[in-house]
């Protein structure tokens, strides 16, 4: 099919060259005829033939172009059916081979990753500060408020679920960069309120606002990164997003080191989150909008300008053609929330939600939470040392995943990751090794891949809302596990909990093998065409 396409293109180029020469010859004849009317009269038949030849040339060129487009479209459609049947987009050879080049993307990628750092920092900051802030705010002395103790942690997660859904709608309405700027408002106010909180109620309000902020961030950071990243390094950059979340968690751990000598240092820990929030808002002022969103809004010239900012000049035409060919900016109305559950999108949206449900119910947060007790049972009394070892394992695994993502692919790393998380002992010296290996396995695939894969497989029309819905499942399940894990352990024992986690990991391996497609090496437009071949006719 590709050979016939190249042959048609070669014939077309030869025909264009030949007829261009004839056309130029005709123009010379016409110029001569204007200088010598008698010549034109005597050779009227020649002039008429040249004019009719030009008309005929145009018709033939149009038919040739239509033939090529028909061949290319039928090639894409046939390969799309093959990819859908096999569940693997690697069956599709890249339409345009690409050289590895980050262009000018990295500075803007770095600005977006400030959101990922804030994500991790707000998740981790309360762990070291909780005992100190409870004493300072009088929570530990109040029997009524003591029952609300865990809500200081859980409030952030519940609010993040709300923020995730909000972020998807905002990204569609205002664009990606403007949503980042608006998101800085609850992040800054939330950080300030938790810093100056005179009582428990103010602390909860601050955590609510911070939770909404990181919920929005969790949805738009992977979305923005996937839409501005060059295809050949999109996997690496997308997985680095998870690395920056780990860095944020580690930063919160380091920020808590002075607590032992200064009990009110917890206020400074919460206040530090203001700095990256301001930098995120300012940085996005100078960052280009997603060309895909601009094209979808019909802002073609702005999309081209944004593309020139992000990539080297020779790739602008390629990117703009891809946006047009993939049906970006089609006449279809903007997708609503209920469209996500239509027959057209239901299957792919369910994959997104399922991946995050598997990620959370595989027990990562519970294992990390319980790791302190595991390390103590093995004779490691320092909570800081335990947290540092777990955090270092997470960072190390994410770095490895980043280097493998565009070579091994998303699907294979997911399967390897969940398979490695199945066996995790929960007591004794072996449990320390098991916990480290569990976290390492998680960071190889289950951690970074879902947020990377989902913006790739969702069609542009539903991408922002579908990512938001999937992240909403992440936060809701995270909230439920955080709220009820200790109660389940008290009633059934830690062994039963770990058995459930292992069963979930096995189910995840089976589900991923059958339902998840491989997307490495494919542009977002090519993936959309492959997963939605019916859209070819409307693009």
mmCIF file of C-alpha atoms in Angstrom, residues 163-500:
data_model
loop_
_atom_site.group_PDB
_atom_site.id
_atom_site.type_symbol
_atom_site.label_atom_id
_atom_site.label_comp_id
_atom_site.label_asym_id
_atom_site.label_seq_id
_atom_site.Cartn_x
_atom_site.Cartn_y
_atom_site.Cartn_z
ATOM 1 C CA UNK A 163 -10.825 19.968 41.423
ATOM 2 C CA UNK A 164 -10.098 17.250 38.872
ATOM 3 C CA UNK A 165 -13.597 17.436 37.359
ATOM 4 C CA UNK A 166 -13.442 21.237 37.440
ATOM 5 C CA UNK A 167 -10.058 21.255 35.724
ATOM 6 C CA UNK A 168 -11.338 19.349 32.700
ATOM 7 C CA UNK A 169 -14.161 21.800 32.065
ATOM 8 C CA UNK A 170 -11.877 24.798 32.625
ATOM 9 C CA UNK A 171 -9.225 23.451 30.241
ATOM 10 C CA UNK A 172 -11.833 23.098 27.495
ATOM 11 C CA UNK A 173 -13.340 26.534 28.079
ATOM 12 C CA UNK A 174 -10.330 28.743 28.861
ATOM 13 C CA UNK A 175 -7.431 26.773 27.405
ATOM 14 C CA UNK A 176 -4.569 24.980 29.108
ATOM 15 C CA UNK A 177 -2.287 27.879 30.065
ATOM 16 C CA UNK A 178 -5.089 30.107 31.361
ATOM 17 C CA UNK A 179 -6.370 27.213 33.491
ATOM 18 C CA UNK A 180 -2.906 26.885 35.037
ATOM 19 C CA UNK A 181 -2.998 30.575 35.933
ATOM 20 C CA UNK A 182 -6.484 30.351 37.444
ATOM 21 C CA UNK A 183 -5.420 27.227 39.335
ATOM 22 C CA UNK A 184 -2.709 29.215 41.117
ATOM 23 C CA UNK A 185 -5.426 31.149 42.987
ATOM 24 C CA UNK A 186 -6.689 28.297 45.224
ATOM 25 C CA UNK A 187 -3.134 26.955 45.533
ATOM 26 C CA UNK A 188 -1.814 30.250 46.885
ATOM 27 C CA UNK A 189 -4.800 31.029 49.120
ATOM 28 C CA UNK A 190 -4.847 27.463 50.457
ATOM 29 C CA UNK A 191 -1.139 27.596 51.307
ATOM 30 C CA UNK A 192 -1.529 30.951 53.053
ATOM 31 C CA UNK A 193 -4.527 29.817 55.127
ATOM 32 C CA UNK A 194 -2.812 26.640 56.318
ATOM 33 C CA UNK A 195 0.260 28.677 57.224
ATOM 34 C CA UNK A 196 -1.555 31.241 59.387
ATOM 35 C CA UNK A 197 -4.353 28.922 60.606
ATOM 36 C CA UNK A 198 -5.334 29.923 64.174
ATOM 37 C CA UNK A 199 -7.714 26.962 64.554
ATOM 38 C CA UNK A 200 -8.757 23.630 63.122
ATOM 39 C CA UNK A 201 -11.553 25.099 60.966
ATOM 40 C CA UNK A 202 -9.183 27.440 59.105
ATOM 41 C CA UNK A 203 -6.788 24.563 58.522
ATOM 42 C CA UNK A 204 -9.583 22.509 56.937
ATOM 43 C CA UNK A 205 -10.598 25.410 54.659
ATOM 44 C CA UNK A 206 -6.989 25.851 53.584
ATOM 45 C CA UNK A 207 -6.639 22.148 52.841
ATOM 46 C CA UNK A 208 -9.878 22.211 50.856
ATOM 47 C CA UNK A 209 -8.584 25.016 48.630
ATOM 48 C CA UNK A 210 -5.181 23.374 48.224
ATOM 49 C CA UNK A 211 -6.952 20.113 47.359
ATOM 50 C CA UNK A 212 -9.017 21.785 44.641
ATOM 51 C CA UNK A 213 -5.803 23.303 43.309
ATOM 52 C CA UNK A 214 -3.856 20.040 43.067
ATOM 53 C CA UNK A 215 -6.940 18.305 41.648
ATOM 54 C CA UNK A 216 -6.968 20.773 38.753
ATOM 55 C CA UNK A 217 -3.202 20.405 38.438
ATOM 56 C CA UNK A 218 -3.393 16.608 38.316
ATOM 57 C CA UNK A 219 -5.699 16.849 35.286
ATOM 58 C CA UNK A 220 -4.035 19.562 33.222
ATOM 59 C CA UNK A 221 -0.315 18.826 33.754
ATOM 60 C CA UNK A 222 -0.355 15.485 31.849
ATOM 61 C CA UNK A 223 -2.823 16.953 29.363
ATOM 62 C CA UNK A 224 -0.621 19.950 28.541
ATOM 63 C CA UNK A 225 2.589 17.891 28.450
ATOM 64 C CA UNK A 226 1.101 15.323 26.056
ATOM 65 C CA UNK A 227 -0.182 18.040 23.701
ATOM 66 C CA UNK A 228 3.068 20.024 23.452
ATOM 67 C CA UNK A 229 5.599 17.170 23.521
ATOM 68 C CA UNK A 230 7.228 15.899 20.302
ATOM 69 C CA UNK A 231 6.027 12.376 19.523
ATOM 70 C CA UNK A 232 9.461 10.769 19.776
ATOM 71 C CA UNK A 233 10.009 11.903 23.419
ATOM 72 C CA UNK A 234 6.413 12.219 24.622
ATOM 73 C CA UNK A 235 6.711 9.051 26.702
ATOM 74 C CA UNK A 236 9.861 10.225 28.456
ATOM 75 C CA UNK A 237 8.472 13.672 29.233
ATOM 76 C CA UNK A 238 5.136 12.257 30.346
ATOM 77 C CA UNK A 239 6.776 9.877 32.811
ATOM 78 C CA UNK A 240 9.009 12.649 34.146
ATOM 79 C CA UNK A 241 5.767 14.235 35.348
ATOM 80 C CA UNK A 242 5.566 11.372 37.873
ATOM 81 C CA UNK A 243 9.208 11.997 38.788
ATOM 82 C CA UNK A 244 8.422 15.591 39.713
ATOM 83 C CA UNK A 245 5.535 14.401 41.886
ATOM 84 C CA UNK A 246 8.069 12.217 43.723
ATOM 85 C CA UNK A 247 10.406 15.199 43.999
ATOM 86 C CA UNK A 248 7.578 17.203 45.545
ATOM 87 C CA UNK A 249 6.994 14.480 48.142
ATOM 88 C CA UNK A 250 10.711 14.330 48.936
ATOM 89 C CA UNK A 251 10.834 18.124 49.163
ATOM 90 C CA UNK A 252 8.092 17.976 51.810
ATOM 91 C CA UNK A 253 10.130 15.381 53.713
ATOM 92 C CA UNK A 254 13.253 17.553 53.617
ATOM 93 C CA UNK A 255 11.248 20.639 54.592
ATOM 94 C CA UNK A 256 10.208 18.833 57.789
ATOM 95 C CA UNK A 257 13.751 18.171 59.036
ATOM 96 C CA UNK A 258 13.910 21.313 61.267
ATOM 97 C CA UNK A 259 10.687 20.288 63.090
ATOM 98 C CA UNK A 260 12.442 18.444 65.904
ATOM 99 C CA UNK A 261 14.232 21.621 66.987
ATOM 100 C CA UNK A 262 11.440 24.068 66.136
ATOM 101 C CA UNK A 263 7.893 22.741 66.756
ATOM 102 C CA UNK A 264 6.182 25.668 64.998
ATOM 103 C CA UNK A 265 8.225 25.105 61.845
ATOM 104 C CA UNK A 266 5.183 23.300 60.421
ATOM 105 C CA UNK A 267 3.752 26.701 59.465
ATOM 106 C CA UNK A 268 6.794 27.471 57.329
ATOM 107 C CA UNK A 269 6.422 24.039 55.674
ATOM 108 C CA UNK A 270 2.923 24.897 54.462
ATOM 109 C CA UNK A 271 3.986 28.431 53.520
ATOM 110 C CA UNK A 272 6.754 27.209 51.196
ATOM 111 C CA UNK A 273 4.083 25.987 48.761
ATOM 112 C CA UNK A 274 3.311 29.609 47.871
ATOM 113 C CA UNK A 275 6.602 29.982 45.969
ATOM 114 C CA UNK A 276 6.087 27.362 43.221
ATOM 115 C CA UNK A 277 2.427 28.420 42.938
ATOM 116 C CA UNK A 278 3.457 31.977 42.044
ATOM 117 C CA UNK A 279 6.166 30.734 39.680
ATOM 118 C CA UNK A 280 3.591 28.525 37.938
ATOM 119 C CA UNK A 281 1.235 31.452 37.348
ATOM 120 C CA UNK A 282 4.009 33.729 36.081
ATOM 121 C CA UNK A 283 5.621 31.027 33.946
ATOM 122 C CA UNK A 284 2.378 30.191 32.181
ATOM 123 C CA UNK A 285 2.046 33.852 31.181
ATOM 124 C CA UNK A 286 5.015 33.297 28.857
ATOM 125 C CA UNK A 287 4.187 29.723 27.825
ATOM 126 C CA UNK A 288 2.478 28.939 24.493
ATOM 127 C CA UNK A 289 -1.044 27.581 24.451
ATOM 128 C CA UNK A 290 -1.583 24.016 23.264
ATOM 129 C CA UNK A 291 -1.713 24.106 19.437
ATOM 130 C CA UNK A 292 -4.286 21.304 19.545
ATOM 131 C CA UNK A 293 -6.669 23.294 21.713
ATOM 132 C CA UNK A 294 -6.210 26.399 19.553
ATOM 133 C CA UNK A 295 -6.860 24.428 16.367
ATOM 134 C CA UNK A 296 -9.936 22.861 17.920
ATOM 135 C CA UNK A 297 -11.231 26.359 18.667
ATOM 136 C CA UNK A 298 -10.721 27.382 15.043
ATOM 137 C CA UNK A 299 -7.796 29.695 15.887
ATOM 138 C CA UNK A 300 -5.592 28.446 13.071
ATOM 139 C CA UNK A 301 -3.101 31.342 12.919
ATOM 140 C CA UNK A 302 -2.605 31.256 16.701
ATOM 141 C CA UNK A 303 -2.102 27.480 16.542
ATOM 142 C CA UNK A 304 0.608 27.963 13.912
ATOM 143 C CA UNK A 305 2.295 30.664 16.012
ATOM 144 C CA UNK A 306 2.243 28.391 19.064
ATOM 145 C CA UNK A 307 3.677 25.546 16.979
ATOM 146 C CA UNK A 308 6.543 27.767 15.813
ATOM 147 C CA UNK A 309 7.343 28.567 19.450
ATOM 148 C CA UNK A 310 7.369 24.904 20.458
ATOM 149 C CA UNK A 311 9.145 23.240 17.529
ATOM 150 C CA UNK A 312 11.852 23.903 14.975
ATOM 151 C CA UNK A 313 10.650 25.632 11.818
ATOM 152 C CA UNK A 314 10.876 22.597 9.540
ATOM 153 C CA UNK A 315 8.307 20.739 11.675
ATOM 154 C CA UNK A 316 5.614 23.422 11.609
ATOM 155 C CA UNK A 317 4.073 22.273 8.331
ATOM 156 C CA UNK A 318 4.102 18.643 9.463
ATOM 157 C CA UNK A 319 2.410 19.444 12.784
ATOM 158 C CA UNK A 320 -0.217 21.685 11.211
ATOM 159 C CA UNK A 321 -1.000 19.046 8.582
ATOM 160 C CA UNK A 322 -1.338 16.426 11.312
ATOM 161 C CA UNK A 323 -3.764 18.617 13.259
ATOM 162 C CA UNK A 324 -5.879 19.135 10.147
ATOM 163 C CA UNK A 325 -5.750 15.512 9.016
ATOM 164 C CA UNK A 326 -6.676 14.177 12.463
ATOM 165 C CA UNK A 327 -9.926 16.128 12.407
ATOM 166 C CA UNK A 328 -8.876 18.749 14.948
ATOM 167 C CA UNK A 329 -11.198 21.729 14.897
ATOM 168 C CA UNK A 330 -13.951 19.738 13.259
ATOM 169 C CA UNK A 331 -17.485 21.012 13.058
ATOM 170 C CA UNK A 332 -18.576 18.717 15.878
ATOM 171 C CA UNK A 333 -19.768 20.595 18.979
ATOM 172 C CA UNK A 334 -17.677 20.493 22.134
ATOM 173 C CA UNK A 335 -18.203 17.235 24.006
ATOM 174 C CA UNK A 336 -20.275 17.323 27.164
ATOM 175 C CA UNK A 337 -19.875 15.091 30.207
ATOM 176 C CA UNK A 338 -22.617 12.726 29.033
ATOM 177 C CA UNK A 339 -20.859 12.266 25.689
ATOM 178 C CA UNK A 340 -18.120 10.380 27.536
ATOM 179 C CA UNK A 341 -20.603 7.562 28.157
ATOM 180 C CA UNK A 342 -21.875 7.356 24.566
ATOM 181 C CA UNK A 343 -21.267 4.222 22.501
ATOM 182 C CA UNK A 344 -18.591 6.090 20.566
ATOM 183 C CA UNK A 345 -16.368 6.832 23.572
ATOM 184 C CA UNK A 346 -17.571 4.500 26.326
ATOM 185 C CA UNK A 347 -14.917 1.816 25.832
ATOM 186 C CA UNK A 348 -11.869 4.066 25.771
ATOM 187 C CA UNK A 349 -13.136 6.154 28.708
ATOM 188 C CA UNK A 350 -13.678 2.979 30.742
ATOM 189 C CA UNK A 351 -10.034 2.047 30.132
ATOM 190 C CA UNK A 352 -8.938 5.372 31.625
ATOM 191 C CA UNK A 353 -11.076 5.003 34.735
ATOM 192 C CA UNK A 354 -10.071 1.349 35.183
ATOM 193 C CA UNK A 355 -6.335 2.088 35.063
ATOM 194 C CA UNK A 356 -6.572 4.594 37.902
ATOM 195 C CA UNK A 357 -8.840 2.337 39.942
ATOM 196 C CA UNK A 358 -6.316 -0.506 39.556
ATOM 197 C CA UNK A 359 -3.501 1.892 40.436
ATOM 198 C CA UNK A 360 -5.088 2.919 43.736
ATOM 199 C CA UNK A 361 -6.700 -0.376 44.806
ATOM 200 C CA UNK A 362 -3.406 -2.146 44.179
ATOM 201 C CA UNK A 363 -2.552 -0.552 47.529
ATOM 202 C CA UNK A 364 0.270 1.887 46.859
ATOM 203 C CA UNK A 365 -0.827 4.465 49.415
ATOM 204 C CA UNK A 366 -1.620 1.808 52.019
ATOM 205 C CA UNK A 367 1.741 0.084 51.499
ATOM 206 C CA UNK A 368 3.614 3.378 51.785
ATOM 207 C CA UNK A 369 1.593 4.310 54.871
ATOM 208 C CA UNK A 370 2.218 0.911 56.490
ATOM 209 C CA UNK A 371 5.913 0.919 55.487
ATOM 210 C CA UNK A 372 6.794 2.706 58.733
ATOM 211 C CA UNK A 373 5.470 -0.235 60.777
ATOM 212 C CA UNK A 374 7.192 -2.686 58.419
ATOM 213 C CA UNK A 375 10.539 -0.970 58.885
ATOM 214 C CA UNK A 376 10.088 -0.844 62.649
ATOM 215 C CA UNK A 377 9.398 -4.584 62.737
ATOM 216 C CA UNK A 378 12.750 -5.078 61.015
ATOM 217 C CA UNK A 379 14.578 -2.901 63.559
ATOM 218 C CA UNK A 380 14.633 0.407 61.623
ATOM 219 C CA UNK A 381 13.200 2.844 64.157
ATOM 220 C CA UNK A 382 13.703 6.084 62.218
ATOM 221 C CA UNK A 383 10.551 7.137 60.372
ATOM 222 C CA UNK A 384 12.578 9.633 58.335
ATOM 223 C CA UNK A 385 14.964 6.888 57.191
ATOM 224 C CA UNK A 386 12.034 4.664 56.204
ATOM 225 C CA UNK A 387 10.331 7.453 54.265
ATOM 226 C CA UNK A 388 13.589 8.403 52.560
ATOM 227 C CA UNK A 389 14.219 4.815 51.425
ATOM 228 C CA UNK A 390 10.700 4.451 50.040
ATOM 229 C CA UNK A 391 10.933 7.852 48.326
ATOM 230 C CA UNK A 392 14.328 7.056 46.830
ATOM 231 C CA UNK A 393 12.948 3.779 45.430
ATOM 232 C CA UNK A 394 10.093 5.684 43.837
ATOM 233 C CA UNK A 395 12.405 8.238 42.230
ATOM 234 C CA UNK A 396 14.849 5.574 41.017
ATOM 235 C CA UNK A 397 12.093 3.497 39.427
ATOM 236 C CA UNK A 398 10.569 6.543 37.734
ATOM 237 C CA UNK A 399 13.937 7.500 36.210
ATOM 238 C CA UNK A 400 14.237 3.983 34.771
ATOM 239 C CA UNK A 401 10.666 4.146 33.457
ATOM 240 C CA UNK A 402 11.394 7.474 31.762
ATOM 241 C CA UNK A 403 14.330 5.958 29.873
ATOM 242 C CA UNK A 404 12.301 2.900 28.791
ATOM 243 C CA UNK A 405 8.947 4.506 27.999
ATOM 244 C CA UNK A 406 9.616 5.313 24.335
ATOM 245 C CA UNK A 407 11.573 2.089 23.731
ATOM 246 C CA UNK A 408 9.681 -0.663 25.567
ATOM 247 C CA UNK A 409 6.280 0.994 25.351
ATOM 248 C CA UNK A 410 3.511 1.821 27.814
ATOM 249 C CA UNK A 411 1.642 -1.490 27.794
ATOM 250 C CA UNK A 412 4.634 -3.716 28.526
ATOM 251 C CA UNK A 413 5.752 -1.499 31.415
ATOM 252 C CA UNK A 414 2.235 -1.582 32.892
ATOM 253 C CA UNK A 415 2.116 -5.382 32.799
ATOM 254 C CA UNK A 416 5.616 -5.724 34.248
ATOM 255 C CA UNK A 417 4.807 -3.212 36.967
ATOM 256 C CA UNK A 418 1.591 -4.805 38.227
ATOM 257 C CA UNK A 419 3.124 -8.285 37.998
ATOM 258 C CA UNK A 420 6.018 -7.131 40.205
ATOM 259 C CA UNK A 421 3.582 -5.716 42.785
ATOM 260 C CA UNK A 422 1.751 -9.025 43.341
ATOM 261 C CA UNK A 423 4.033 -10.491 46.013
ATOM 262 C CA UNK A 424 4.728 -8.100 48.884
ATOM 263 C CA UNK A 425 5.413 -9.561 52.362
ATOM 264 C CA UNK A 426 4.159 -7.403 55.225
ATOM 265 C CA UNK A 427 6.223 -8.543 58.229
ATOM 266 C CA UNK A 428 9.774 -9.478 59.138
ATOM 267 C CA UNK A 429 13.086 -8.531 57.561
ATOM 268 C CA UNK A 430 11.977 -9.788 54.150
ATOM 269 C CA UNK A 431 9.112 -7.288 54.227
ATOM 270 C CA UNK A 432 11.584 -4.389 53.996
ATOM 271 C CA UNK A 433 12.950 -5.770 50.738
ATOM 272 C CA UNK A 434 9.428 -6.573 49.569
ATOM 273 C CA UNK A 435 8.193 -3.040 50.294
ATOM 274 C CA UNK A 436 11.106 -1.475 48.409
ATOM 275 C CA UNK A 437 10.560 -3.802 45.435
ATOM 276 C CA UNK A 438 6.824 -3.062 45.491
ATOM 277 C CA UNK A 439 7.422 0.687 45.328
ATOM 278 C CA UNK A 440 10.079 0.179 42.648
ATOM 279 C CA UNK A 441 7.685 -1.935 40.574
ATOM 280 C CA UNK A 442 4.926 0.644 41.006
ATOM 281 C CA UNK A 443 7.154 3.454 39.784
ATOM 282 C CA UNK A 444 8.116 1.495 36.652
ATOM 283 C CA UNK A 445 4.624 1.535 35.186
ATOM 284 C CA UNK A 446 1.562 1.667 37.431
ATOM 285 C CA UNK A 447 2.635 5.079 38.713
ATOM 286 C CA UNK A 448 3.668 7.065 35.615
ATOM 287 C CA UNK A 449 1.894 5.311 32.719
ATOM 288 C CA UNK A 450 -1.836 5.978 33.353
ATOM 289 C CA UNK A 451 -1.483 9.780 33.383
ATOM 290 C CA UNK A 452 0.702 9.544 30.258
ATOM 291 C CA UNK A 453 -1.383 7.033 28.328
ATOM 292 C CA UNK A 454 -4.821 8.552 28.794
ATOM 293 C CA UNK A 455 -4.255 11.871 26.975
ATOM 294 C CA UNK A 456 -2.818 9.767 24.138
ATOM 295 C CA UNK A 457 -5.807 7.453 23.649
ATOM 296 C CA UNK A 458 -8.581 10.012 24.187
ATOM 297 C CA UNK A 459 -9.872 11.816 21.104
ATOM 298 C CA UNK A 460 -9.212 15.567 21.040
ATOM 299 C CA UNK A 461 -12.929 16.320 21.351
ATOM 300 C CA UNK A 462 -13.175 14.584 24.749
ATOM 301 C CA UNK A 463 -9.544 14.658 25.912
ATOM 302 C CA UNK A 464 -9.736 17.248 28.698
ATOM 303 C CA UNK A 465 -12.985 15.975 30.222
ATOM 304 C CA UNK A 466 -12.030 12.302 29.885
ATOM 305 C CA UNK A 467 -8.677 12.896 31.606
ATOM 306 C CA UNK A 468 -10.494 14.828 34.337
ATOM 307 C CA UNK A 469 -12.987 11.989 34.818
ATOM 308 C CA UNK A 470 -10.207 9.415 35.085
ATOM 309 C CA UNK A 471 -8.261 11.545 37.567
ATOM 310 C CA UNK A 472 -11.495 11.986 39.499
ATOM 311 C CA UNK A 473 -11.627 8.196 39.909
ATOM 312 C CA UNK A 474 -8.035 8.357 41.143
ATOM 313 C CA UNK A 475 -8.836 10.904 43.851
ATOM 314 C CA UNK A 476 -12.100 9.272 44.947
ATOM 315 C CA UNK A 477 -10.475 5.857 45.361
ATOM 316 C CA UNK A 478 -7.492 7.483 47.089
ATOM 317 C CA UNK A 479 -9.880 9.201 49.503
ATOM 318 C CA UNK A 480 -11.800 5.986 50.265
ATOM 319 C CA UNK A 481 -8.626 3.980 50.897
ATOM 320 C CA UNK A 482 -7.160 6.693 53.116
ATOM 321 C CA UNK A 483 -10.342 6.936 55.139
ATOM 322 C CA UNK A 484 -11.068 3.239 55.689
ATOM 323 C CA UNK A 485 -7.740 1.378 55.361
ATOM 324 C CA UNK A 486 -6.919 1.423 59.084
ATOM 325 C CA UNK A 487 -10.450 0.310 59.979
ATOM 326 C CA UNK A 488 -10.177 -2.633 57.578
ATOM 327 C CA UNK A 489 -6.782 -3.586 59.028
ATOM 328 C CA UNK A 490 -8.153 -3.428 62.584
ATOM 329 C CA UNK A 491 -11.071 -5.703 61.670
ATOM 330 C CA UNK A 492 -9.523 -8.204 59.234
ATOM 331 C CA UNK A 493 -5.755 -7.840 59.737
ATOM 332 C CA UNK A 494 -2.993 -6.544 57.507
ATOM 333 C CA UNK A 495 -2.550 -9.963 55.883
ATOM 334 C CA UNK A 496 -6.074 -9.895 54.463
ATOM 335 C CA UNK A 497 -5.539 -6.361 53.124
ATOM 336 C CA UNK A 498 -2.319 -7.342 51.353
ATOM 337 C CA UNK A 499 -4.049 -10.407 49.857
ATOM 338 C CA UNK A 500 -6.705 -8.137 48.328
#
